[in-house]
mmCIF file of C-alpha atoms (C1' of nucleotides) in Angstrom:
data_model
loop_
_atom_site.group_PDB
_atom_site.id
_atom_site.type_symbol
_atom_site.label_atom_id
_atom_site.label_comp_id
_atom_site.label_asym_id
_atom_site.label_seq_id
_atom_site.Cartn_x
_atom_site.Cartn_y
_atom_site.Cartn_z
ATOM 1 C CA MET A 1 75.843 139.324 33.072
ATOM 2 C CA LEU A 2 76.741 141.786 35.749
ATOM 3 C CA PHE A 3 74.623 144.644 36.993
ATOM 4 C CA LYS A 4 75.620 147.480 39.233
ATOM 5 C CA ARG A 5 73.989 147.334 42.619
ATOM 6 C CA TYR A 6 71.484 150.118 42.097
ATOM 7 C CA ASP A 7 70.663 149.693 38.447
ATOM 8 C CA HIS A 8 67.022 148.729 38.561
ATOM 9 C CA GLY A 9 66.522 149.507 34.916
ATOM 10 C CA MET A 10 64.034 152.207 35.720
ATOM 11 C CA SER A 11 66.080 155.325 35.826
ATOM 12 C CA PHE A 12 64.021 158.466 36.184
ATOM 13 C CA GLU A 13 66.253 161.316 35.228
ATOM 14 C CA LYS A 14 65.390 164.425 37.148
ATOM 15 C CA SER A 15 66.948 166.611 34.456
ATOM 16 C CA THR A 16 64.362 165.347 31.964
ATOM 17 C CA SER A 17 61.382 165.335 34.327
ATOM 18 C CA ALA A 18 58.988 168.203 33.646
ATOM 19 C CA GLY A 19 57.713 168.128 37.211
ATOM 20 C CA TYR A 20 61.158 168.276 38.713
ATOM 21 C CA LEU A 21 62.197 171.157 36.474
ATOM 22 C CA ALA A 22 58.955 173.018 37.144
ATOM 23 C CA ASN A 23 59.474 172.739 40.883
ATOM 24 C CA HIS A 24 63.071 173.876 40.707
ATOM 25 C CA MET A 25 62.269 176.760 38.384
ATOM 26 C CA ALA A 26 59.391 177.956 40.573
ATOM 27 C CA ARG A 27 61.611 177.895 43.660
ATOM 28 C CA LEU A 28 64.187 180.008 41.863
ATOM 29 C CA PHE A 29 61.496 182.482 40.795
ATOM 30 C CA ALA A 30 60.226 182.667 44.373
ATOM 31 C CA ARG A 31 63.705 183.232 45.808
ATOM 32 C CA GLY A 32 64.367 185.978 43.295
ATOM 33 C CA LEU A 33 61.035 187.660 43.869
ATOM 34 C CA GLN A 34 61.556 187.444 47.611
ATOM 35 C CA ARG A 35 64.912 189.128 47.203
ATOM 36 C CA ARG A 36 63.355 191.927 45.124
ATOM 37 C CA VAL A 37 60.006 192.618 46.783
ATOM 38 C CA GLY A 38 61.038 191.611 50.299
ATOM 39 C CA PRO A 39 62.587 195.043 50.947
ATOM 40 C CA LEU A 40 59.164 196.569 50.184
ATOM 41 C CA GLY A 41 57.674 194.525 53.017
ATOM 42 C CA LEU A 42 55.943 192.103 50.661
ATOM 43 C CA ALA A 43 56.074 188.331 50.373
ATOM 44 C CA PRO A 44 55.524 186.533 47.041
ATOM 45 C CA ALA A 45 52.017 185.282 47.781
ATOM 46 C CA GLN A 46 51.031 188.715 48.997
ATOM 47 C CA PHE A 47 52.275 190.192 45.732
ATOM 48 C CA MET A 48 50.275 187.630 43.761
ATOM 49 C CA THR A 49 47.142 188.552 45.713
ATOM 50 C CA LEU A 50 47.779 192.262 45.301
ATOM 51 C CA LEU A 51 47.990 191.780 41.534
ATOM 52 C CA GLU A 52 44.315 190.855 41.559
ATOM 53 C CA LEU A 53 43.310 193.538 43.991
ATOM 54 C CA TRP A 54 45.136 196.319 42.141
ATOM 55 C CA ALA A 55 43.050 195.397 39.123
ATOM 56 C CA GLU A 56 39.851 195.269 41.161
ATOM 57 C CA ASP A 57 39.051 196.026 44.767
ATOM 58 C CA GLY A 58 36.179 194.852 46.909
ATOM 59 C CA LEU A 59 36.316 191.223 45.831
ATOM 60 C CA THR A 60 35.246 188.462 48.163
ATOM 61 C CA GLN A 61 37.599 185.756 49.361
ATOM 62 C CA LYS A 62 35.807 183.272 47.158
ATOM 63 C CA GLU A 63 36.469 185.381 44.072
ATOM 64 C CA LEU A 64 40.153 185.653 44.913
ATOM 65 C CA VAL A 65 40.326 181.891 45.407
ATOM 66 C CA ALA A 66 38.862 181.309 41.955
ATOM 67 C CA ARG A 67 41.138 183.798 40.225
ATOM 68 C CA LEU A 68 44.368 182.656 41.851
ATOM 69 C CA ASP A 69 43.594 178.921 41.948
ATOM 70 C CA VAL A 70 44.619 178.331 45.536
ATOM 71 C CA GLU A 71 42.596 176.609 48.249
ATOM 72 C CA GLN A 72 40.187 178.645 50.323
ATOM 73 C CA ALA A 73 42.155 177.967 53.517
ATOM 74 C CA THR A 74 45.395 179.149 51.908
ATOM 75 C CA MET A 75 43.774 182.393 50.848
ATOM 76 C CA ALA A 76 42.223 182.949 54.272
ATOM 77 C CA ASN A 77 45.652 182.674 55.884
ATOM 78 C CA THR A 78 47.337 184.915 53.336
ATOM 79 C CA LEU A 79 44.628 187.545 53.817
ATOM 80 C CA THR A 80 45.047 187.369 57.589
ATOM 81 C CA ARG A 81 48.754 188.130 57.219
ATOM 82 C CA MET A 82 48.028 190.935 54.753
ATOM 83 C CA GLU A 83 45.522 192.438 57.154
ATOM 84 C CA ARG A 84 48.064 192.183 59.961
ATOM 85 C CA ASP A 85 50.605 193.974 57.722
ATOM 86 C CA GLY A 86 48.212 196.802 56.906
ATOM 87 C CA LEU A 87 47.752 195.937 53.235
ATOM 88 C CA ILE A 88 44.034 195.171 53.223
ATOM 89 C CA LEU A 89 40.828 195.665 55.165
ATOM 90 C CA ARG A 90 38.076 193.064 55.497
ATOM 91 C CA ARG A 91 34.594 194.563 55.544
ATOM 92 C CA PRO A 92 31.255 192.775 55.811
ATOM 93 C CA HIS A 93 29.564 192.164 52.476
ATOM 94 C CA PRO A 94 26.457 194.335 52.137
ATOM 95 C CA GLN A 95 24.370 191.597 50.495
ATOM 96 C CA ASP A 96 25.705 188.389 52.036
ATOM 97 C CA GLY A 97 26.267 188.057 55.756
ATOM 98 C CA ARG A 98 28.665 185.142 55.311
ATOM 99 C CA ALA A 99 31.003 186.971 52.980
ATOM 100 C CA GLN A 100 33.404 189.868 53.314
ATOM 101 C CA GLN A 101 34.810 192.287 50.837
ATOM 102 C CA ILE A 102 38.555 192.855 50.614
ATOM 103 C CA TRP A 103 39.675 196.463 50.236
ATOM 104 C CA LEU A 104 43.170 197.799 49.672
ATOM 105 C CA THR A 105 44.762 200.265 52.049
ATOM 106 C CA ASP A 106 46.622 203.334 50.808
ATOM 107 C CA ARG A 107 49.858 201.600 51.680
ATOM 108 C CA ALA A 108 48.970 198.702 49.361
ATOM 109 C CA ARG A 109 48.037 201.083 46.540
ATOM 110 C CA ALA A 110 51.319 202.919 46.898
ATOM 111 C CA LEU A 111 53.220 199.678 46.442
ATOM 112 C CA GLN A 112 51.850 198.925 42.975
ATOM 113 C CA GLY A 113 54.556 200.756 41.079
ATOM 114 C CA PRO A 114 57.656 199.565 42.927
ATOM 115 C CA ALA A 115 56.364 196.007 43.309
ATOM 116 C CA THR A 116 55.441 195.466 39.679
ATOM 117 C CA GLU A 117 58.792 196.909 38.689
ATOM 118 C CA ALA A 118 60.539 194.438 40.962
ATOM 119 C CA ALA A 119 58.565 191.548 39.528
ATOM 120 C CA SER A 120 59.290 192.640 35.982
ATOM 121 C CA ALA A 121 62.978 192.757 36.805
ATOM 122 C CA GLN A 122 62.782 189.198 38.098
ATOM 123 C CA ASN A 123 61.031 188.008 34.940
ATOM 124 C CA GLU A 124 63.593 189.792 32.822
ATOM 125 C CA ALA A 125 66.479 188.187 34.691
ATOM 126 C CA ALA A 126 64.957 184.736 34.282
ATOM 127 C CA LEU A 127 64.189 185.103 30.589
ATOM 128 C CA ALA A 128 67.416 186.922 29.757
ATOM 129 C CA PRO A 129 68.909 184.090 27.673
ATOM 130 C CA LEU A 130 65.771 183.702 25.527
ATOM 131 C CA THR A 131 64.954 185.507 22.300
ATOM 132 C CA PRO A 132 61.586 187.285 22.066
ATOM 133 C CA GLU A 133 60.207 184.378 20.009
ATOM 134 C CA GLU A 134 61.436 181.856 22.561
ATOM 135 C CA ARG A 135 59.873 183.852 25.376
ATOM 136 C CA ALA A 136 56.516 183.815 23.646
ATOM 137 C CA ARG A 137 56.756 180.088 22.981
ATOM 138 C CA PHE A 138 57.778 179.456 26.567
ATOM 139 C CA LEU A 139 54.809 181.333 28.017
ATOM 140 C CA SER A 140 52.486 179.571 25.637
ATOM 141 C CA LEU A 141 53.869 176.134 26.525
ATOM 142 C CA MET A 142 53.513 176.816 30.254
ATOM 143 C CA ALA A 143 49.939 177.963 29.717
ATOM 144 C CA ARG A 144 49.061 174.792 27.792
ATOM 145 C CA VAL A 145 50.662 172.486 30.353
ATOM 146 C CA THR A 146 48.916 174.336 33.158
ATOM 147 C CA ALA A 147 45.589 174.028 31.378
ATOM 148 C CA ALA A 148 46.126 170.291 30.849
ATOM 149 C CA MET A 149 46.673 169.715 34.561
ATOM 150 C CA ARG A 150 43.721 171.875 35.540
ATOM 151 C CA ASP A 151 41.465 169.958 33.200
ATOM 152 C CA GLU A 152 42.730 166.696 34.588
ATOM 153 C CA GLU A 153 41.808 167.741 38.126
ATOM 154 C CA ASP A 154 38.065 167.598 37.540
ATOM 155 C CA MET B 1 40.348 212.771 29.353
ATOM 156 C CA LEU B 2 38.805 210.298 31.710
ATOM 157 C CA PHE B 3 40.554 207.423 33.424
ATOM 158 C CA LYS B 4 39.056 204.510 35.242
ATOM 159 C CA ARG B 5 39.794 204.547 38.931
ATOM 160 C CA TYR B 6 42.327 201.742 38.975
ATOM 161 C CA ASP B 7 44.086 202.264 35.660
ATOM 162 C CA HIS B 8 47.551 203.239 36.771
ATOM 163 C CA GLY B 9 49.013 202.542 33.361
ATOM 164 C CA MET B 10 51.263 199.823 34.719
ATOM 165 C CA SER B 11 49.281 196.706 34.191
ATOM 166 C CA PHE B 12 51.191 193.570 34.988
ATOM 167 C CA GLU B 13 49.291 190.758 33.392
ATOM 168 C CA LYS B 14 49.651 187.587 35.389
ATOM 169 C CA SER B 15 48.845 185.491 32.329
ATOM 170 C CA THR B 16 51.989 186.815 30.640
ATOM 171 C CA SER B 17 54.254 186.755 33.678
ATOM 172 C CA ALA B 18 56.751 183.908 33.569
ATOM 173 C CA GLY B 19 57.044 183.859 37.335
ATOM 174 C CA TYR B 20 53.327 183.690 37.875
ATOM 175 C CA LEU B 21 52.918 180.889 35.369
ATOM 176 C CA ALA B 22 55.874 178.990 36.807
ATOM 177 C CA ASN B 23 54.406 179.167 40.292
ATOM 178 C CA HIS B 24 50.978 178.050 39.153
ATOM 179 C CA MET B 25 52.376 175.223 37.050
ATOM 180 C CA ALA B 26 54.584 173.969 39.884
ATOM 181 C CA ARG B 27 51.626 173.951 42.270
ATOM 182 C CA LEU B 28 49.615 171.893 39.823
ATOM 183 C CA PHE B 29 52.514 169.438 39.433
ATOM 184 C CA ALA B 30 52.811 169.156 43.210
ATOM 185 C CA ARG B 31 49.074 168.563 43.666
ATOM 186 C CA GLY B 32 49.097 165.872 40.990
ATOM 187 C CA LEU B 33 52.178 164.163 42.363
ATOM 188 C CA GLN B 34 50.698 164.285 45.845
ATOM 189 C CA ARG B 35 47.573 162.630 44.529
ATOM 190 C CA ARG B 36 49.625 159.884 42.850
ATOM 191 C CA VAL B 37 52.434 159.140 45.312
ATOM 192 C CA GLY B 38 50.512 160.026 48.455
ATOM 193 C CA PRO B 39 48.869 156.583 48.562
ATOM 194 C CA LEU B 40 52.374 155.073 48.688
ATOM 195 C CA GLY B 41 53.056 157.010 51.857
ATOM 196 C CA LEU B 42 55.321 159.514 50.130
ATOM 197 C CA ALA B 43 55.246 163.295 49.918
ATOM 198 C CA PRO B 44 56.646 165.186 46.902
ATOM 199 C CA ALA B 45 59.840 166.413 48.572
ATOM 200 C CA GLN B 46 60.491 162.920 49.906
ATOM 201 C CA PHE B 47 60.158 161.561 46.390
ATOM 202 C CA MET B 48 62.586 164.170 45.082
ATOM 203 C CA THR B 49 65.100 163.178 47.750
ATOM 204 C CA LEU B 50 64.625 159.478 47.094
ATOM 205 C CA LEU B 51 65.366 160.115 43.427
ATOM 206 C CA GLU B 52 68.923 160.991 44.404
ATOM 207 C CA LEU B 53 69.282 158.232 46.949
ATOM 208 C CA TRP B 54 68.020 155.508 44.603
ATOM 209 C CA ALA B 55 70.819 156.516 42.254
ATOM 210 C CA GLU B 56 73.363 156.555 45.060
ATOM 211 C CA ASP B 57 73.208 155.689 48.728
ATOM 212 C CA GLY B 58 75.406 156.801 51.583
ATOM 213 C CA LEU B 59 75.556 160.467 50.603
ATOM 214 C CA THR B 60 75.959 163.159 53.224
ATOM 215 C CA GLN B 61 73.353 165.817 53.840
ATOM 216 C CA LYS B 62 75.660 168.376 52.276
ATOM 217 C CA GLU B 63 75.845 166.358 49.052
ATOM 218 C CA LEU B 64 72.053 166.081 48.897
ATOM 219 C CA VAL B 65 71.730 169.822 49.443
ATOM 220 C CA ALA B 66 74.057 170.510 46.517
ATOM 221 C CA ARG B 67 72.328 168.080 44.172
ATOM 222 C CA LEU B 68 68.773 169.182 44.930
ATOM 223 C CA ASP B 69 69.472 172.902 45.327
ATOM 224 C CA VAL B 70 67.544 173.411 48.540
ATOM 225 C CA GLU B 71 68.773 175.051 51.734
ATOM 226 C CA GLN B 72 70.555 172.943 54.301
ATOM 227 C CA ALA B 73 67.848 173.523 56.892
ATOM 228 C CA THR B 74 65.135 172.414 54.467
ATOM 229 C CA MET B 75 66.977 169.183 53.754
ATOM 230 C CA ALA B 76 67.562 168.528 57.458
ATOM 231 C CA ASN B 77 63.828 168.765 58.117
ATOM 232 C CA THR B 78 62.894 166.591 55.150
ATOM 233 C CA LEU B 79 65.389 163.945 56.255
ATOM 234 C CA THR B 80 64.001 164.011 59.788
ATOM 235 C CA ARG B 81 60.518 163.259 58.436
ATOM 236 C CA MET B 82 61.886 160.524 56.177
ATOM 237 C CA GLU B 83 63.680 158.952 59.106
ATOM 238 C CA ARG B 84 60.491 159.127 61.143
ATOM 239 C CA ASP B 85 58.643 157.399 58.271
ATOM 240 C CA GLY B 86 61.180 154.595 58.021
ATOM 241 C CA LEU B 87 62.571 155.582 54.625
ATOM 242 C CA ILE B 88 66.174 156.327 55.599
ATOM 243 C CA LEU B 89 68.758 155.763 58.308
ATOM 244 C CA ARG B 90 71.300 158.369 59.424
ATOM 245 C CA ARG B 91 74.656 156.844 60.360
ATOM 246 C CA PRO B 92 77.790 158.626 61.557
ATOM 247 C CA HIS B 93 80.305 159.332 58.822
ATOM 248 C CA PRO B 94 83.420 157.187 59.253
ATOM 249 C CA GLN B 95 85.855 159.952 58.313
ATOM 250 C CA ASP B 96 84.133 163.122 59.530
ATOM 251 C CA GLY B 97 82.627 163.360 62.972
ATOM 252 C CA ARG B 98 80.399 166.269 62.006
ATOM 253 C CA ALA B 99 78.760 164.510 59.073
ATOM 254 C CA GLN B 100 76.393 161.592 58.646
ATOM 255 C CA GLN B 101 75.697 159.259 55.813
ATOM 256 C CA ILE B 102 72.140 158.708 54.598
ATOM 257 C CA TRP B 103 71.171 155.112 53.830
ATOM 258 C CA LEU B 104 67.955 153.805 52.335
ATOM 259 C CA THR B 105 65.811 151.264 54.131
ATOM 260 C CA ASP B 106 64.350 148.239 52.346
ATOM 261 C CA ARG B 107 60.987 149.953 52.398
ATOM 262 C CA ALA B 108 62.449 152.910 50.488
ATOM 263 C CA ARG B 109 64.089 150.604 47.934
ATOM 264 C CA ALA B 110 60.833 148.772 47.368
ATOM 265 C CA LEU B 111 59.097 152.047 46.526
ATOM 266 C CA GLN B 112 61.320 152.905 43.569
ATOM 267 C CA GLY B 113 59.210 151.120 40.964
ATOM 268 C CA PRO B 114 55.736 152.283 42.001
ATOM 269 C CA ALA B 115 56.867 155.827 42.806
ATOM 270 C CA THR B 116 58.701 156.460 39.552
ATOM 271 C CA GLU B 117 55.720 155.060 37.674
ATOM 272 C CA ALA B 118 53.434 157.478 39.498
ATOM 273 C CA ALA B 119 55.714 160.403 38.706
ATOM 274 C CA SER B 120 55.930 159.407 35.060
ATOM 275 C CA ALA B 121 52.161 159.279 34.901
ATOM 276 C CA GLN B 122 52.005 162.803 36.302
ATOM 277 C CA ASN B 123 54.510 164.080 33.743
ATOM 278 C CA GLU B 124 52.599 162.361 30.967
ATOM 279 C CA ALA B 125 49.313 163.924 32.073
ATOM 280 C CA ALA B 126 50.882 167.367 32.176
ATOM 281 C CA LEU B 127 52.593 167.114 28.795
ATOM 282 C CA ALA B 128 49.693 165.329 27.088
ATOM 283 C CA PRO B 129 48.783 168.217 24.772
ATOM 284 C CA LEU B 130 52.385 168.669 23.541
ATOM 285 C CA THR B 131 54.031 166.951 20.591
ATOM 286 C CA PRO B 132 57.348 165.168 21.184
ATOM 287 C CA GLU B 133 59.198 168.132 19.647
ATOM 288 C CA GLU B 134 57.333 170.585 21.851
ATOM 289 C CA ARG B 135 58.102 168.510 24.932
ATOM 290 C CA ALA B 136 61.803 168.577 24.130
ATOM 291 C CA ARG B 137 61.730 172.318 23.528
ATOM 292 C CA PHE B 138 59.796 172.849 26.746
ATOM 293 C CA LEU B 139 62.297 170.925 28.870
ATOM 294 C CA SER B 140 65.156 172.751 27.217
ATOM 295 C CA LEU B 141 63.575 176.154 27.814
ATOM 296 C CA MET B 142 62.953 175.363 31.488
ATOM 297 C CA ALA B 143 66.547 174.228 31.864
ATOM 298 C CA ARG B 144 67.866 177.431 30.322
ATOM 299 C CA VAL B 145 65.661 179.685 32.446
ATOM 300 C CA THR B 146 66.622 177.750 35.562
ATOM 301 C CA ALA B 147 70.308 178.094 34.709
ATOM 302 C CA ALA B 148 69.905 181.839 34.167
ATOM 303 C CA MET B 149 68.397 182.317 37.613
ATOM 304 C CA ARG B 150 71.004 180.114 39.281
ATOM 305 C CA ASP B 151 73.787 182.082 37.662
ATOM 306 C CA GLU B 152 72.198 185.301 38.773
ATOM 307 C CA GLU B 153 72.162 184.167 42.406
ATOM 308 C CA ASP B 154 75.923 184.298 42.828
ATOM 309 C "C1'" DA C 1 7.204 178.682 58.474
ATOM 310 C "C1'" DG C 2 10.395 174.878 59.166
ATOM 311 C "C1'" DC C 3 14.066 171.869 58.055
ATOM 312 C "C1'" DG C 4 17.686 170.003 55.584
ATOM 313 C "C1'" DT C 5 21.331 171.453 52.220
ATOM 314 C "C1'" DT C 6 24.634 174.409 50.395
ATOM 315 C "C1'" DT C 7 27.981 177.932 50.813
ATOM 316 C "C1'" DG C 8 31.610 181.441 52.655
ATOM 317 C "C1'" DA C 9 35.094 181.611 56.035
ATOM 318 C "C1'" DA C 10 37.906 180.341 59.916
ATOM 319 C "C1'" DT C 11 40.745 176.983 62.310
ATOM 320 C "C1'" DA C 12 43.747 173.075 63.171
ATOM 321 C "C1'" DG C 13 47.385 170.267 61.688
ATOM 322 C "C1'" DC C 14 50.977 169.087 58.610
ATOM 323 C "C1'" DA C 15 54.738 169.410 54.635
ATOM 324 C "C1'" DT C 16 58.084 172.305 52.373
ATOM 325 C "C1'" DG C 17 60.543 176.238 51.718
ATOM 326 C "C1'" DC C 18 63.417 180.094 53.628
ATOM 327 C "C1'" DT C 19 66.486 182.915 56.992
ATOM 328 C "C1'" DT C 20 68.876 183.179 61.212
ATOM 329 C "C1'" DT C 21 71.182 181.313 64.933
ATOM 330 C "C1'" DG C 22 73.836 178.049 67.620
ATOM 331 C "C1'" DC C 23 77.082 174.271 68.353
ATOM 332 C "C1'" DA C 24 80.414 170.829 67.962
ATOM 333 C "C1'" DA C 25 83.907 168.809 65.030
ATOM 334 C "C1'" DT C 26 87.594 170.053 61.776
ATOM 335 C "C1'" DG C 27 91.111 172.803 59.777
ATOM 336 C "C1'" DT C 28 94.499 176.475 59.771
ATOM 337 C "C1'" DT C 29 97.843 179.376 61.322
ATOM 338 C "C1'" DA C 30 100.652 182.073 64.195
ATOM 339 C "C1'" DT D 1 99.746 173.939 70.522
ATOM 340 C "C1'" DA D 2 96.560 177.523 71.428
ATOM 341 C "C1'" DA D 3 93.533 180.619 69.043
ATOM 342 C "C1'" DC D 4 90.767 181.530 65.217
ATOM 343 C "C1'" DA D 5 88.071 180.277 61.172
ATOM 344 C "C1'" DT D 6 85.370 177.047 58.654
ATOM 345 C "C1'" DT D 7 82.149 173.466 58.072
ATOM 346 C "C1'" DG D 8 78.166 170.084 58.816
ATOM 347 C "C1'" DC D 9 74.005 169.896 61.080
ATOM 348 C "C1'" DA D 10 70.102 171.054 64.072
ATOM 349 C "C1'" DA D 11 66.628 174.108 65.843
ATOM 350 C "C1'" DA D 12 63.616 178.170 65.972
ATOM 351 C "C1'" DG D 13 60.530 181.040 63.616
ATOM 352 C "C1'" DC D 14 57.878 182.294 59.744
ATOM 353 C "C1'" DA D 15 55.316 182.074 54.897
ATOM 354 C "C1'" DT D 16 52.711 179.275 51.769
ATOM 355 C "C1'" DG D 17 50.487 175.253 50.325
ATOM 356 C "C1'" DC D 18 47.300 171.444 51.332
ATOM 357 C "C1'" DT D 19 43.361 168.543 53.589
ATOM 358 C "C1'" DA D 20 39.807 168.102 56.915
ATOM 359 C "C1'" DT D 21 36.671 170.051 60.091
ATOM 360 C "C1'" DT D 22 33.453 173.356 61.974
ATOM 361 C "C1'" DC D 23 30.154 177.159 62.122
ATOM 362 C "C1'" DA D 24 26.968 180.448 60.880
ATOM 363 C "C1'" DA D 25 24.418 182.516 57.145
ATOM 364 C "C1'" DA D 26 21.657 181.764 53.140
ATOM 365 C "C1'" DC D 27 18.890 178.893 50.136
ATOM 366 C "C1'" DG D 28 15.357 175.693 48.742
ATOM 367 C "C1'" DC D 29 11.700 172.846 49.122
ATOM 368 C "C1'" DT D 30 7.648 171.122 51.073
#
DNA sequence: AGCGTTTGAATAGCATGCTTTGCAATGTTA
DNA sequence: TAACATTGCAAAGCATGCTATTCAAACGCT
């Protein structure tokens, strides 16, 4: 019997790999969000962080890390850039000398409307081909898969 | 009427934002894949690139860029690291003096089995809570959303 | 009180992604 | 064929992730 040179019998089709699709989809979301919120002077990770801070100000870095599920070092760097860009202020925590509280600037508050509109537009563009029922199922499936991987991490 | 300080009436719930969930899910996939293929000396983007090259060798950088949907500069950097790590060789293209062909090394060929097994294990862990029908629907939904965003880019 | 442990952040170093820019090899066209 | 345009890659610069390390503040226990 003849075999083609590269047929090792263990094809791994990227088009049917959840991880591959998830990566590609997330990159497309990020590109689109960048295109839409970039003109406001925001980057995607900054927008994600602002989402938490618009809901509640004065959090510590540790709290942001827990809510956004990124590493502490990643958050520290993102906050440094946001401080540089005049979006937040870091103030010493009144009860804990190791910690700081993160406060929004007026500029950051003013961006809530335009930025959330831009993000909604991106979501709408991505989900355009789906029916309302499919959208709900899709969000639910992503949430379950995400939860499975989080559980597996500990 | 009274309003809480931060209720601007435009809540954007991250738990119901497709983009937010996609980003989080992709980060969890990347962490898991890193954990599983890292010991083989591979990084996630290198694995993604190898997926194409295991199927077909001798492609140009331009062809890889088209198949993986990343920017040319991103691919150039990834290939430089793969060359440094002894996974590929860059050889001048016989017909086009500007281009090069990318060839796998024996080391890269030997990694196909273990690496695809590791990636399959990651996919399995992520999709564990889903039924076979749900998995199929999930992949199909991701493909449709991805296609919608790609279409929108041009 | 004193000492070891834990905890909150910062820093360094690296991988991946992007945009922008530059350059040499090819193609095209007047 | 000379001039212009296109194309394939590389390099610079930056944002976001990660791991590992370090440091000071806070805690806990004897």
